Short mmCIF file of N, CA, C and O in Angstrom, two decimals:
data_model
loop_
_atom_site.label_atom_id
_atom_site.label_comp_id
_atom_site.label_asym_id
_atom_site.label_seq_id
_atom_site.Cartn_x
_atom_site.Cartn_y
_atom_site.Cartn_z
N VAL A 1 38.75 104.30 30.41
CA VAL A 1 37.69 104.98 30.64
C VAL A 1 36.30 104.42 30.73
O VAL A 1 35.55 104.41 31.60
N GLN A 2 36.32 103.95 29.70
CA GLN A 2 35.19 102.56 28.79
C GLN A 2 35.09 101.37 29.75
O GLN A 2 33.77 101.44 30.64
N TYR A 3 36.34 101.51 29.95
CA TYR A 3 35.99 99.82 31.11
C TYR A 3 35.91 99.88 32.20
O TYR A 3 34.50 99.75 32.66
N LEU A 4 35.94 101.39 32.97
CA LEU A 4 35.93 101.72 34.40
C LEU A 4 33.81 102.11 34.29
O LEU A 4 33.68 102.00 35.00
N LEU A 5 33.29 102.65 33.21
CA LEU A 5 32.07 103.40 33.18
C LEU A 5 30.92 101.52 32.70
O LEU A 5 30.14 101.31 33.48
N GLY A 6 31.71 100.63 31.91
CA GLY A 6 31.32 99.76 31.98
C GLY A 6 31.50 98.79 32.71
O GLY A 6 29.63 98.06 33.43
N LEU A 7 31.82 99.02 34.10
CA LEU A 7 32.05 98.16 35.51
C LEU A 7 30.88 98.55 36.31
O LEU A 7 30.14 97.97 37.01
N ALA A 8 30.67 99.85 36.65
CA ALA A 8 30.28 101.30 37.17
C ALA A 8 28.72 100.36 36.47
O ALA A 8 27.50 100.16 37.56
N TRP A 9 28.23 99.87 35.18
CA TRP A 9 27.20 100.05 35.07
C TRP A 9 26.55 98.15 35.66
O TRP A 9 25.62 98.05 35.68
N LEU A 10 27.89 97.30 34.78
CA LEU A 10 28.03 96.24 35.79
C LEU A 10 27.03 96.08 36.95
O LEU A 10 26.28 95.07 37.68
N ALA A 11 28.10 96.87 38.01
CA ALA A 11 28.11 96.94 39.50
C ALA A 11 26.19 96.98 39.90
O ALA A 11 25.66 96.62 40.38
N ALA A 12 25.72 98.36 39.28
CA ALA A 12 24.67 98.68 39.08
C ALA A 12 23.19 97.97 38.44
O ALA A 12 22.75 98.11 38.50
N GLY A 13 23.82 96.82 38.44
CA GLY A 13 22.87 95.74 37.75
C GLY A 13 22.41 96.46 36.48
O GLY A 13 21.45 95.57 35.98
N GLN A 14 22.99 97.03 35.94
CA GLN A 14 22.62 97.02 34.40
C GLN A 14 23.39 96.97 33.15
O GLN A 14 24.36 97.52 32.59
N CYS A 15 23.57 95.44 33.13
CA CYS A 15 23.96 94.45 31.76
C CYS A 15 24.19 94.92 30.58
O CYS A 15 24.96 95.27 30.02
N GLU A 16 22.64 95.42 30.33
CA GLU A 16 23.10 95.81 28.78
C GLU A 16 23.60 97.11 28.56
O GLU A 16 24.42 96.86 27.20
N TRP A 17 23.47 98.35 29.84
CA TRP A 17 24.42 99.36 29.47
C TRP A 17 26.10 98.91 29.14
O TRP A 17 26.68 99.39 28.94
N SER A 18 25.81 98.25 30.43
CA SER A 18 27.37 97.28 31.11
C SER A 18 28.35 96.73 28.95
O SER A 18 29.15 97.07 28.67
N GLN A 19 27.16 96.04 28.58
CA GLN A 19 27.47 95.15 27.69
C GLN A 19 27.99 96.36 26.30
O GLN A 19 28.74 96.15 25.55
N LYS A 20 26.91 97.52 26.24
CA LYS A 20 27.64 98.11 24.70
C LYS A 20 28.20 98.99 25.23
O LYS A 20 29.35 98.99 24.48
N VAL A 21 28.65 99.81 26.58
CA VAL A 21 30.00 100.38 27.08
C VAL A 21 31.24 99.34 26.65
O VAL A 21 32.37 99.84 26.35
N LEU A 22 31.76 98.66 27.52
CA LEU A 22 32.10 97.37 27.22
C LEU A 22 32.58 96.82 25.80
O LEU A 22 34.18 96.89 25.59
N SER A 23 31.45 96.88 24.52
CA SER A 23 32.17 96.14 23.04
C SER A 23 32.90 97.36 23.34
O SER A 23 33.42 97.57 22.55
N ARG A 24 32.58 98.33 23.33
CA ARG A 24 33.04 99.88 22.61
C ARG A 24 34.23 99.85 23.27
O ARG A 24 35.59 100.36 22.46
N ALA A 25 34.81 99.37 24.70
CA ALA A 25 36.17 99.94 24.85
C ALA A 25 36.51 98.62 24.64
O ALA A 25 38.04 98.92 24.33
N LEU A 26 36.34 97.07 24.70
CA LEU A 26 37.20 96.34 23.49
C LEU A 26 37.36 97.12 22.28
O LEU A 26 39.14 96.25 21.31
N ALA A 27 36.78 97.75 21.62
CA ALA A 27 36.85 98.18 19.99
C ALA A 27 37.85 98.56 19.73
O ALA A 27 39.04 99.30 18.98
N MET A 28 37.60 99.41 20.85
CA MET A 28 38.82 100.62 21.24
C MET A 28 40.19 99.98 21.60
O MET A 28 41.38 100.82 21.37
N GLU A 29 40.55 99.05 22.53
CA GLU A 29 41.08 98.41 23.12
C GLU A 29 41.32 96.57 22.59
O GLU A 29 40.90 95.85 23.26
N PRO A 30 41.39 96.65 20.99
CA PRO A 30 41.28 95.14 20.75
C PRO A 30 42.27 94.02 21.71
O PRO A 30 43.48 94.54 21.75
N GLY A 31 41.82 92.90 22.29
CA GLY A 31 43.58 92.32 23.01
C GLY A 31 43.19 92.41 24.52
O GLY A 31 43.90 91.99 25.04
N ASP A 32 42.03 93.41 24.91
CA ASP A 32 42.68 94.02 26.64
C ASP A 32 42.39 92.57 27.35
O ASP A 32 40.96 92.28 27.33
N GLY A 33 43.00 92.58 27.95
CA GLY A 33 42.01 91.14 28.86
C GLY A 33 41.90 90.94 30.14
O GLY A 33 40.21 90.45 30.35
N GLN A 34 41.92 92.75 30.47
CA GLN A 34 40.43 93.23 31.65
C GLN A 34 39.59 93.25 30.36
O GLN A 34 38.94 92.84 31.22
N VAL A 35 39.45 94.46 30.24
CA VAL A 35 37.93 94.16 28.83
C VAL A 35 37.73 92.98 28.44
O VAL A 35 35.90 93.05 28.87
N MET A 36 38.05 92.05 27.99
CA MET A 36 38.00 91.02 27.56
C MET A 36 37.08 90.12 28.47
O MET A 36 35.99 89.32 28.29
N THR A 37 37.87 90.06 29.69
CA THR A 37 37.02 89.33 31.37
C THR A 37 36.55 89.72 31.60
O THR A 37 35.26 89.59 31.23
N ALA A 38 35.82 91.06 31.23
CA ALA A 38 34.64 91.26 31.71
C ALA A 38 33.52 91.47 30.88
O ALA A 38 32.72 91.42 31.54
N LEU A 39 34.11 91.93 29.32
CA LEU A 39 32.56 91.49 28.14
C LEU A 39 32.19 90.00 28.62
O LEU A 39 31.27 89.64 28.71
N ALA A 40 32.91 89.01 28.66
CA ALA A 40 32.95 87.70 28.48
C ALA A 40 32.13 87.41 29.72
O ALA A 40 30.89 86.77 29.58
N ARG A 41 32.39 87.65 30.78
CA ARG A 41 31.73 87.63 32.16
C ARG A 41 30.16 88.36 32.17
O ARG A 41 29.55 87.77 32.32
N THR A 42 30.03 89.46 31.63
CA THR A 42 29.03 89.95 30.93
C THR A 42 28.41 89.52 30.63
O THR A 42 26.65 89.06 30.43
N TYR A 43 28.59 88.79 29.52
CA TYR A 43 27.77 88.37 28.34
C TYR A 43 27.59 86.73 28.84
O TYR A 43 26.14 86.48 28.76
N SER A 44 28.36 86.40 30.03
CA SER A 44 27.87 85.22 30.42
C SER A 44 26.61 85.53 31.46
O SER A 44 26.25 84.01 31.53
N THR A 45 26.08 86.35 32.37
CA THR A 45 26.05 86.51 33.36
C THR A 45 24.37 86.93 33.06
O THR A 45 23.57 87.00 33.56
N CYS A 46 24.29 87.82 31.71
CA CYS A 46 22.99 89.01 32.39
C CYS A 46 22.26 87.98 31.16
O CYS A 46 22.50 87.66 30.03
N GLU A 47 21.29 88.47 31.41
CA GLU A 47 19.54 87.63 30.81
C GLU A 47 18.95 88.07 29.53
O GLU A 47 19.18 87.27 28.47
N ALA A 48 20.06 89.20 29.64
CA ALA A 48 19.81 90.02 28.25
C ALA A 48 20.64 89.97 26.98
O ALA A 48 20.19 89.86 25.62
N ALA A 49 21.51 89.36 26.83
CA ALA A 49 22.68 88.65 26.59
C ALA A 49 22.13 87.74 24.97
O ALA A 49 21.51 86.20 25.58
N SER A 50 22.82 87.54 23.83
CA SER A 50 21.82 87.25 22.81
C SER A 50 22.42 85.49 23.12
O SER A 50 23.50 85.41 23.18
N ASP A 51 22.27 84.53 22.45
CA ASP A 51 23.24 83.17 22.56
C ASP A 51 24.75 83.25 21.11
O ASP A 51 25.46 83.07 21.64
N GLU A 52 24.10 84.39 20.75
CA GLU A 52 26.09 84.96 19.34
C GLU A 52 27.01 85.76 20.75
O GLU A 52 27.88 85.39 20.62
N GLN A 53 26.06 86.56 21.73
CA GLN A 53 27.23 86.76 22.71
C GLN A 53 27.38 86.33 23.42
O GLN A 53 28.43 85.55 23.92
N ARG A 54 26.44 84.92 24.03
CA ARG A 54 27.16 84.03 24.75
C ARG A 54 28.22 82.99 24.16
O ARG A 54 29.20 83.00 24.47
N LYS A 55 28.15 82.61 22.98
CA LYS A 55 29.14 82.40 22.15
C LYS A 55 30.75 82.93 22.39
O LYS A 55 31.37 82.32 21.98
N GLN A 56 30.10 84.89 21.43
CA GLN A 56 31.46 85.24 21.41
C GLN A 56 32.28 84.86 23.11
O GLN A 56 33.92 85.34 23.44
N ALA A 57 30.99 85.17 24.70
CA ALA A 57 32.30 85.31 25.17
C ALA A 57 32.74 83.91 25.34
O ALA A 57 33.78 83.50 26.53
N LEU A 58 32.08 82.80 25.33
CA LEU A 58 33.16 81.09 25.53
C LEU A 58 35.08 81.14 24.42
O LEU A 58 35.62 80.49 24.62
N ASP A 59 33.99 81.91 23.12
CA ASP A 59 35.36 81.86 22.41
C ASP A 59 36.66 82.81 22.71
O ASP A 59 37.78 82.38 23.50
N ALA A 60 35.84 84.01 23.34
CA ALA A 60 36.93 85.00 24.38
C ALA A 60 37.79 84.49 25.37
O ALA A 60 38.56 84.50 25.81
N ALA A 61 36.72 83.67 26.29
CA ALA A 61 37.01 83.42 27.72
C ALA A 61 38.25 81.72 27.47
O ALA A 61 38.90 81.74 28.14
N THR A 62 37.85 81.05 26.41
CA THR A 62 39.31 79.98 26.10
C THR A 62 40.39 80.44 25.13
O THR A 62 41.55 80.09 26.10
N ALA A 63 40.54 81.24 24.75
CA ALA A 63 41.64 81.90 24.40
C ALA A 63 42.48 82.68 25.47
O ALA A 63 43.55 82.49 25.58
N MET A 64 41.60 83.31 26.50
CA MET A 64 42.32 83.93 27.52
C MET A 64 43.05 82.44 28.55
O MET A 64 43.49 82.81 28.57
N TYR A 65 42.65 81.76 28.60
CA TYR A 65 42.80 80.36 29.79
C TYR A 65 44.12 79.68 29.09
O TYR A 65 44.77 79.00 29.29
N GLU A 66 43.45 79.56 27.67
CA GLU A 66 44.69 78.73 26.63
C GLU A 66 45.86 80.07 26.70
O GLU A 66 46.92 79.08 26.66
N ARG A 67 45.98 81.48 26.45
CA ARG A 67 47.07 82.24 26.69
C ARG A 67 47.59 81.91 28.30
O ARG A 67 48.85 81.97 28.53
N THR A 68 46.67 81.89 29.12
CA THR A 68 46.97 81.66 30.68
C THR A 68 46.06 81.20 31.43
O THR A 68 45.26 81.92 32.09
N PRO A 69 46.32 79.66 31.71
CA PRO A 69 46.06 79.17 32.36
C PRO A 69 45.85 78.88 33.96
O PRO A 69 46.63 78.84 34.75
N ASP A 70 44.88 80.10 34.62
CA ASP A 70 44.98 80.48 36.24
C ASP A 70 43.94 80.86 37.03
O ASP A 70 42.83 80.09 36.25
N GLY A 71 43.86 80.87 38.10
CA GLY A 71 42.30 81.08 38.53
C GLY A 71 41.41 81.73 38.04
O GLY A 71 39.80 81.56 37.76
N LEU A 72 41.89 82.68 37.48
CA LEU A 72 41.14 83.98 37.04
C LEU A 72 40.30 83.35 35.88
O LEU A 72 39.02 83.71 35.15
N THR A 73 41.32 82.90 34.34
CA THR A 73 40.70 82.89 33.39
C THR A 73 40.07 81.45 33.63
O THR A 73 39.03 81.33 33.17
N ALA A 74 40.10 80.22 34.73
CA ALA A 74 39.57 79.38 34.87
C ALA A 74 37.77 80.07 35.11
O ALA A 74 36.51 79.07 34.38
N GLU A 75 38.61 81.08 36.04
CA GLU A 75 36.79 81.22 36.73
C GLU A 75 35.86 81.98 35.70
O GLU A 75 34.39 81.96 34.89
N THR A 76 36.73 82.67 34.60
CA THR A 76 35.75 82.75 33.73
C THR A 76 35.38 82.24 32.66
O THR A 76 33.73 82.38 32.14
N LEU A 77 35.97 81.25 31.95
CA LEU A 77 35.65 79.99 31.47
C LEU A 77 34.58 79.37 31.83
O LEU A 77 33.94 79.01 30.91
N ALA A 78 34.64 78.83 33.42
CA ALA A 78 33.36 78.43 33.85
C ALA A 78 32.26 79.10 34.00
O ALA A 78 30.96 78.23 33.09
N MET A 79 32.27 79.96 33.88
CA MET A 79 30.84 80.85 33.79
C MET A 79 30.08 81.07 31.77
O MET A 79 29.28 80.96 32.01
N ALA A 80 31.59 81.07 30.60
CA ALA A 80 30.54 80.86 29.96
C ALA A 80 30.45 79.58 29.72
O ALA A 80 29.34 79.60 28.38
N ALA A 81 31.05 78.42 30.07
CA ALA A 81 30.85 77.17 29.81
C ALA A 81 29.62 76.88 30.18
O ALA A 81 28.34 76.56 29.60
N ALA A 82 29.25 77.36 31.48
CA ALA A 82 27.93 77.43 31.70
C ALA A 82 26.68 78.07 31.21
O ALA A 82 25.71 77.48 30.64
N ALA A 83 27.21 79.07 30.42
CA ALA A 83 26.16 80.01 30.00
C ALA A 83 25.97 79.89 28.39
O ALA A 83 24.57 79.79 28.05
N ASN A 84 26.48 78.69 28.27
CA ASN A 84 26.67 77.80 27.01
C ASN A 84 25.94 76.76 27.12
O ASN A 84 26.69 75.50 26.44
N ASN A 85 25.64 76.14 28.11
CA ASN A 85 25.17 74.81 28.88
C ASN A 85 25.92 73.70 28.65
O ASN A 85 25.75 72.47 28.94
N GLN A 86 27.05 73.95 28.98
CA GLN A 86 28.03 73.31 29.23
C GLN A 86 28.53 73.11 30.76
O GLN A 86 29.81 73.30 31.01
N PHE A 87 27.89 72.36 30.90
CA PHE A 87 28.05 72.02 32.86
C PHE A 87 29.19 71.59 33.13
O PHE A 87 29.92 72.10 33.87
N GLU A 88 29.34 70.46 32.74
CA GLU A 88 30.62 69.13 32.86
C GLU A 88 31.82 70.15 32.97
O GLU A 88 32.54 69.86 33.92
N ASP A 89 31.74 70.94 31.68
CA ASP A 89 33.14 71.42 31.67
C ASP A 89 32.64 72.52 32.86
O ASP A 89 34.37 72.80 33.40
N ALA A 90 32.04 73.57 33.22
CA ALA A 90 31.78 74.50 34.04
C ALA A 90 32.60 74.13 35.61
O ALA A 90 33.27 75.14 35.79
N VAL A 91 31.74 72.74 35.76
CA VAL A 91 32.46 72.35 37.56
C VAL A 91 33.71 71.92 37.31
O VAL A 91 34.64 72.37 37.93
N ASP A 92 34.17 71.16 36.01
CA ASP A 92 35.93 71.19 35.91
C ASP A 92 36.40 72.42 35.96
O ASP A 92 37.87 72.59 36.97
N LEU A 93 36.35 72.99 35.31
CA LEU A 93 37.09 74.95 35.74
C LEU A 93 37.10 75.47 36.50
O LEU A 93 37.70 75.99 37.22
N GLN A 94 35.32 75.21 37.22
CA GLN A 94 35.67 76.08 39.02
C GLN A 94 36.15 75.36 39.73
O GLN A 94 36.95 75.97 40.53
N ALA A 95 36.53 73.89 39.70
CA ALA A 95 37.03 72.92 40.55
C ALA A 95 38.75 73.87 40.32
O ALA A 95 39.75 73.78 41.33
N GLN A 96 39.16 74.16 39.27
CA GLN A 96 40.44 74.52 38.70
C GLN A 96 40.81 75.99 39.93
O GLN A 96 41.89 76.56 40.58
N ALA A 97 39.61 76.87 38.95
CA ALA A 97 39.50 77.91 40.15
C ALA A 97 39.86 78.29 41.48
O ALA A 97 40.17 78.90 42.52
N MET A 98 38.64 77.42 41.98
CA MET A 98 38.60 77.08 44.12
C MET A 98 40.15 76.50 44.24
O MET A 98 40.47 76.89 45.48
N PHE A 99 40.97 75.72 43.38
CA PHE A 99 42.33 74.71 43.98
C PHE A 99 42.76 76.42 43.80
O PHE A 99 43.66 76.59 44.96
N GLU A 100 42.87 77.60 43.33
CA GLU A 100 44.28 78.30 42.60
C GLU A 100 42.90 79.42 43.97
O GLU A 100 45.00 79.75 44.46
N ALA A 101 42.34 79.69 44.18
CA ALA A 101 41.74 80.00 45.44
C ALA A 101 42.33 79.92 46.50
O ALA A 101 42.60 80.32 48.16
N LEU A 102 42.40 78.56 46.97
CA LEU A 102 42.52 77.61 47.95
C LEU A 102 44.31 77.72 48.57
O LEU A 102 44.39 78.12 49.56
N LYS A 103 44.68 77.55 47.74
CA LYS A 103 46.83 77.75 48.01
C LYS A 103 46.77 78.73 47.58
O LYS A 103 48.18 79.55 48.83
N ARG A 104 46.29 80.51 47.85
CA ARG A 104 46.16 81.83 48.19
C ARG A 104 45.44 82.10 49.27
O ARG A 104 45.91 83.07 50.47
N GLY A 105 44.38 81.07 49.65
CA GLY A 105 44.49 81.41 51.07
C GLY A 105 43.14 82.09 51.41
O GLY A 105 42.61 82.06 52.72
N ASP A 106 42.35 82.10 49.61
CA ASP A 106 41.53 83.28 50.20
C ASP A 106 39.65 83.05 50.22
O ASP A 106 39.35 82.74 49.37
N GLU A 107 39.50 82.93 51.59
CA GLU A 107 38.21 82.62 52.48
C GLU A 107 36.73 83.46 51.31
O GLU A 107 36.35 82.90 50.81
N GLN A 108 37.35 84.23 50.99
CA GLN A 108 36.25 85.09 50.57
C GLN A 108 36.06 84.82 49.14
O GLN A 108 34.91 84.26 48.95
N GLU A 109 37.21 84.82 48.27
CA GLU A 109 37.02 84.25 47.07
C GLU A 109 36.23 82.49 46.65
O GLU A 109 35.57 81.96 45.76
N ILE A 110 36.63 81.54 48.47
CA ILE A 110 36.47 80.75 47.57
C ILE A 110 34.53 80.31 48.20
O ILE A 110 34.42 79.40 47.50
N ALA A 111 34.33 81.65 48.95
CA ALA A 111 32.63 81.09 49.13
C ALA A 111 32.30 81.79 47.90
O ALA A 111 31.06 80.66 47.54
N TRP A 112 32.46 82.57 46.81
CA TRP A 112 32.05 83.07 46.08
C TRP A 112 32.19 81.53 44.94
O TRP A 112 31.32 81.72 43.96
N LEU A 113 33.25 81.00 44.81
CA LEU A 113 33.56 80.35 43.67
C LEU A 113 32.52 78.96 44.01
O LEU A 113 32.35 77.85 43.55
N LYS A 114 32.07 78.33 45.30
CA LYS A 114 31.91 77.79 45.98
C LYS A 114 29.86 77.83 45.79
O LYS A 114 29.49 76.60 45.36
N GLU A 115 29.71 78.97 45.21
CA GLU A 115 28.60 79.15 44.83
C GLU A 115 27.73 79.42 43.78
O GLU A 115 26.98 78.45 43.39
N ASN A 116 28.95 79.14 42.97
CA ASN A 116 28.79 79.17 41.94
C ASN A 116 28.64 78.06 41.38
O ASN A 116 28.31 77.54 40.54
N MET A 117 30.01 77.31 41.73
CA MET A 117 29.81 75.49 41.95
C MET A 117 28.52 74.67 41.74
O MET A 117 28.16 74.25 41.51
N SER A 118 27.60 75.25 43.22
CA SER A 118 26.49 74.79 43.37
C SER A 118 25.75 75.18 41.72
O SER A 118 24.72 74.39 41.86
N ARG A 119 25.62 76.78 41.16
CA ARG A 119 24.69 76.55 40.35
C ARG A 119 25.20 76.34 39.42
O ARG A 119 23.99 75.12 38.47
N TYR A 120 26.18 75.26 38.94
CA TYR A 120 26.79 74.92 37.72
C TYR A 120 25.80 73.48 38.11
O TYR A 120 26.08 72.72 36.68
N GLU A 121 26.66 72.57 39.09
CA GLU A 121 26.39 71.79 39.17
C GLU A 121 24.72 70.85 39.36
O GLU A 121 24.49 70.15 38.84
N ALA A 122 23.67 72.23 39.60
CA ALA A 122 22.04 72.20 39.11
C ALA A 122 21.44 72.77 37.99
O ALA A 122 20.69 72.76 37.98
N GLY A 123 22.89 72.47 37.01
CA GLY A 123 22.50 73.54 35.45
C GLY A 123 22.20 74.57 35.40
O GLY A 123 21.31 74.90 34.89
N GLN A 124 22.59 75.58 36.25
CA GLN A 124 22.49 77.12 36.11
C GLN A 124 23.57 77.86 35.84
O GLN A 124 24.91 76.92 36.50
N ARG A 125 23.91 78.80 35.29
CA ARG A 125 24.73 79.41 35.28
C ARG A 125 24.40 80.53 36.05
O ARG A 125 24.11 80.55 36.78
N ALA A 126 26.33 81.22 35.96
CA ALA A 126 26.56 82.21 37.06
C ALA A 126 25.17 83.33 36.91
O ALA A 126 24.69 83.83 35.73
N ALA A 127 25.47 84.23 38.75
CA ALA A 127 24.43 85.01 38.27
C ALA A 127 24.82 86.23 38.15
O ALA A 127 23.81 87.31 38.26
N GLN A 128 26.30 86.10 38.60
CA GLN A 128 26.97 87.99 38.87
C GLN A 128 28.42 87.22 37.94
O GLN A 128 28.49 86.30 38.51
N ALA A 129 28.81 88.50 37.40
CA ALA A 129 30.15 88.61 36.82
C ALA A 129 30.88 88.30 38.19
O ALA A 129 31.84 87.45 38.22
N TRP A 130 31.06 89.36 38.66
CA TRP A 130 31.67 89.10 40.48
C TRP A 130 30.86 89.33 41.86
O TRP A 130 30.13 90.17 41.60
N PRO A 131 31.38 89.30 42.39
CA PRO A 131 30.85 88.94 44.01
C PRO A 131 30.59 90.64 43.74
O PRO A 131 31.58 91.86 43.65
N PRO A 132 29.44 91.43 44.52
CA PRO A 132 29.24 93.01 44.91
C PRO A 132 29.97 93.37 45.39
O PRO A 132 30.20 94.87 45.26
N ASN A 133 31.46 92.33 46.62
CA ASN A 133 31.89 93.61 47.07
C ASN A 133 33.48 93.33 46.54
O ASN A 133 34.53 93.64 47.13
N ALA A 134 33.56 92.51 45.59
CA ALA A 134 34.53 92.21 44.68
C ALA A 134 35.76 93.42 44.26
O ALA A 134 35.13 94.83 44.28
N ALA A 135 37.12 93.74 44.11
CA ALA A 135 37.85 94.56 44.32
C ALA A 135 38.22 95.32 42.83
O ALA A 135 37.89 96.51 42.40
N VAL A 136 36.99 94.56 41.64
CA VAL A 136 37.05 94.89 40.18
C VAL A 136 36.57 95.94 39.99
O VAL A 136 36.60 97.08 39.96
N TYR A 137 35.05 96.08 41.02
CA TYR A 137 34.25 97.49 41.40
C TYR A 137 35.46 98.69 41.94
O TYR A 137 34.17 99.50 42.37
N ARG A 138 36.09 98.69 42.82
CA ARG A 138 36.98 99.10 43.11
C ARG A 138 38.00 99.53 42.86
O ARG A 138 39.21 99.54 43.46
N PRO A 139 37.83 100.68 41.67
CA PRO A 139 39.19 100.52 41.33
C PRO A 139 40.08 101.69 41.97
O PRO A 139 39.69 102.47 42.32
N ARG A 140 40.99 101.43 41.80
CA ARG A 140 42.41 102.47 42.34
C ARG A 140 41.62 103.82 42.13
O ARG A 140 41.25 104.57 40.74
N SER A 141 42.42 105.29 42.74
CA SER A 141 41.98 106.07 42.87
C SER A 141 43.27 106.34 41.82
O SER A 141 44.18 106.46 41.44
N LEU A 142 42.34 107.53 40.91
CA LEU A 142 43.27 108.64 39.99
C LEU A 142 43.93 109.42 40.56
O LEU A 142 44.61 110.46 39.65
N ARG A 143 44.09 109.64 41.13
CA ARG A 143 44.44 111.05 42.44
C ARG A 143 45.87 110.88 42.33
O ARG A 143 46.34 109.53 42.48
N ALA A 144 46.78 111.76 41.92
CA ALA A 144 48.25 112.35 42.28
C ALA A 144 48.36 111.97 43.30
O ALA A 144 48.40 113.02 44.23
N THR A 145 49.75 111.23 43.59
CA THR A 145 50.12 111.56 45.05
C THR A 145 51.36 113.14 45.25
O THR A 145 52.02 112.79 43.57
N ALA A 146 51.38 113.57 45.53
CA ALA A 146 52.32 114.14 45.84
C ALA A 146 53.94 114.04 46.22
O ALA A 146 53.79 112.83 46.47
N PRO A 147 54.65 114.34 45.14
CA PRO A 147 55.97 113.77 45.03
C PRO A 147 56.79 114.12 46.61
O PRO A 147 56.85 114.72 47.44
N ALA A 148 57.65 112.76 46.84
CA ALA A 148 57.97 112.58 48.17
C ALA A 148 59.59 113.62 48.67
O ALA A 148 59.78 114.18 47.89
N GLY A 149 59.71 114.49 49.56
CA GLY A 149 60.68 115.58 49.70
C GLY A 149 60.07 116.88 49.53
O GLY A 149 60.67 117.70 49.83
#
């Protein structure tokens, strides 16, 4: 529930509240990949994040990428690298994320990744953790379905 609340605050543009709630969620579920990803992206994109929080984002994103080097973790690590002024690394990682999206044929994702690639090439960090229409902001319904029969 804390994870979903943190995402709701993030979607509403309330980064400081999102940081607090996602930090609490991670304390409740240490090592939870979804929460770690959301918190790393929040620390990497929010203006109010401290240098220490940006470093935590880089450390967490690096660990996730080393464990599972895929498009999602590459994109998260690219955000964290850019937030820590490591723009060359961000560009390389973003290229990997773009390659993964191209393999899936995900045109919407590619457009989003290109936008951030342009930011990293210009020496800027990502402006948002996810695009406003991202699936992460539309969690599945919690309603139970009636059994068949």
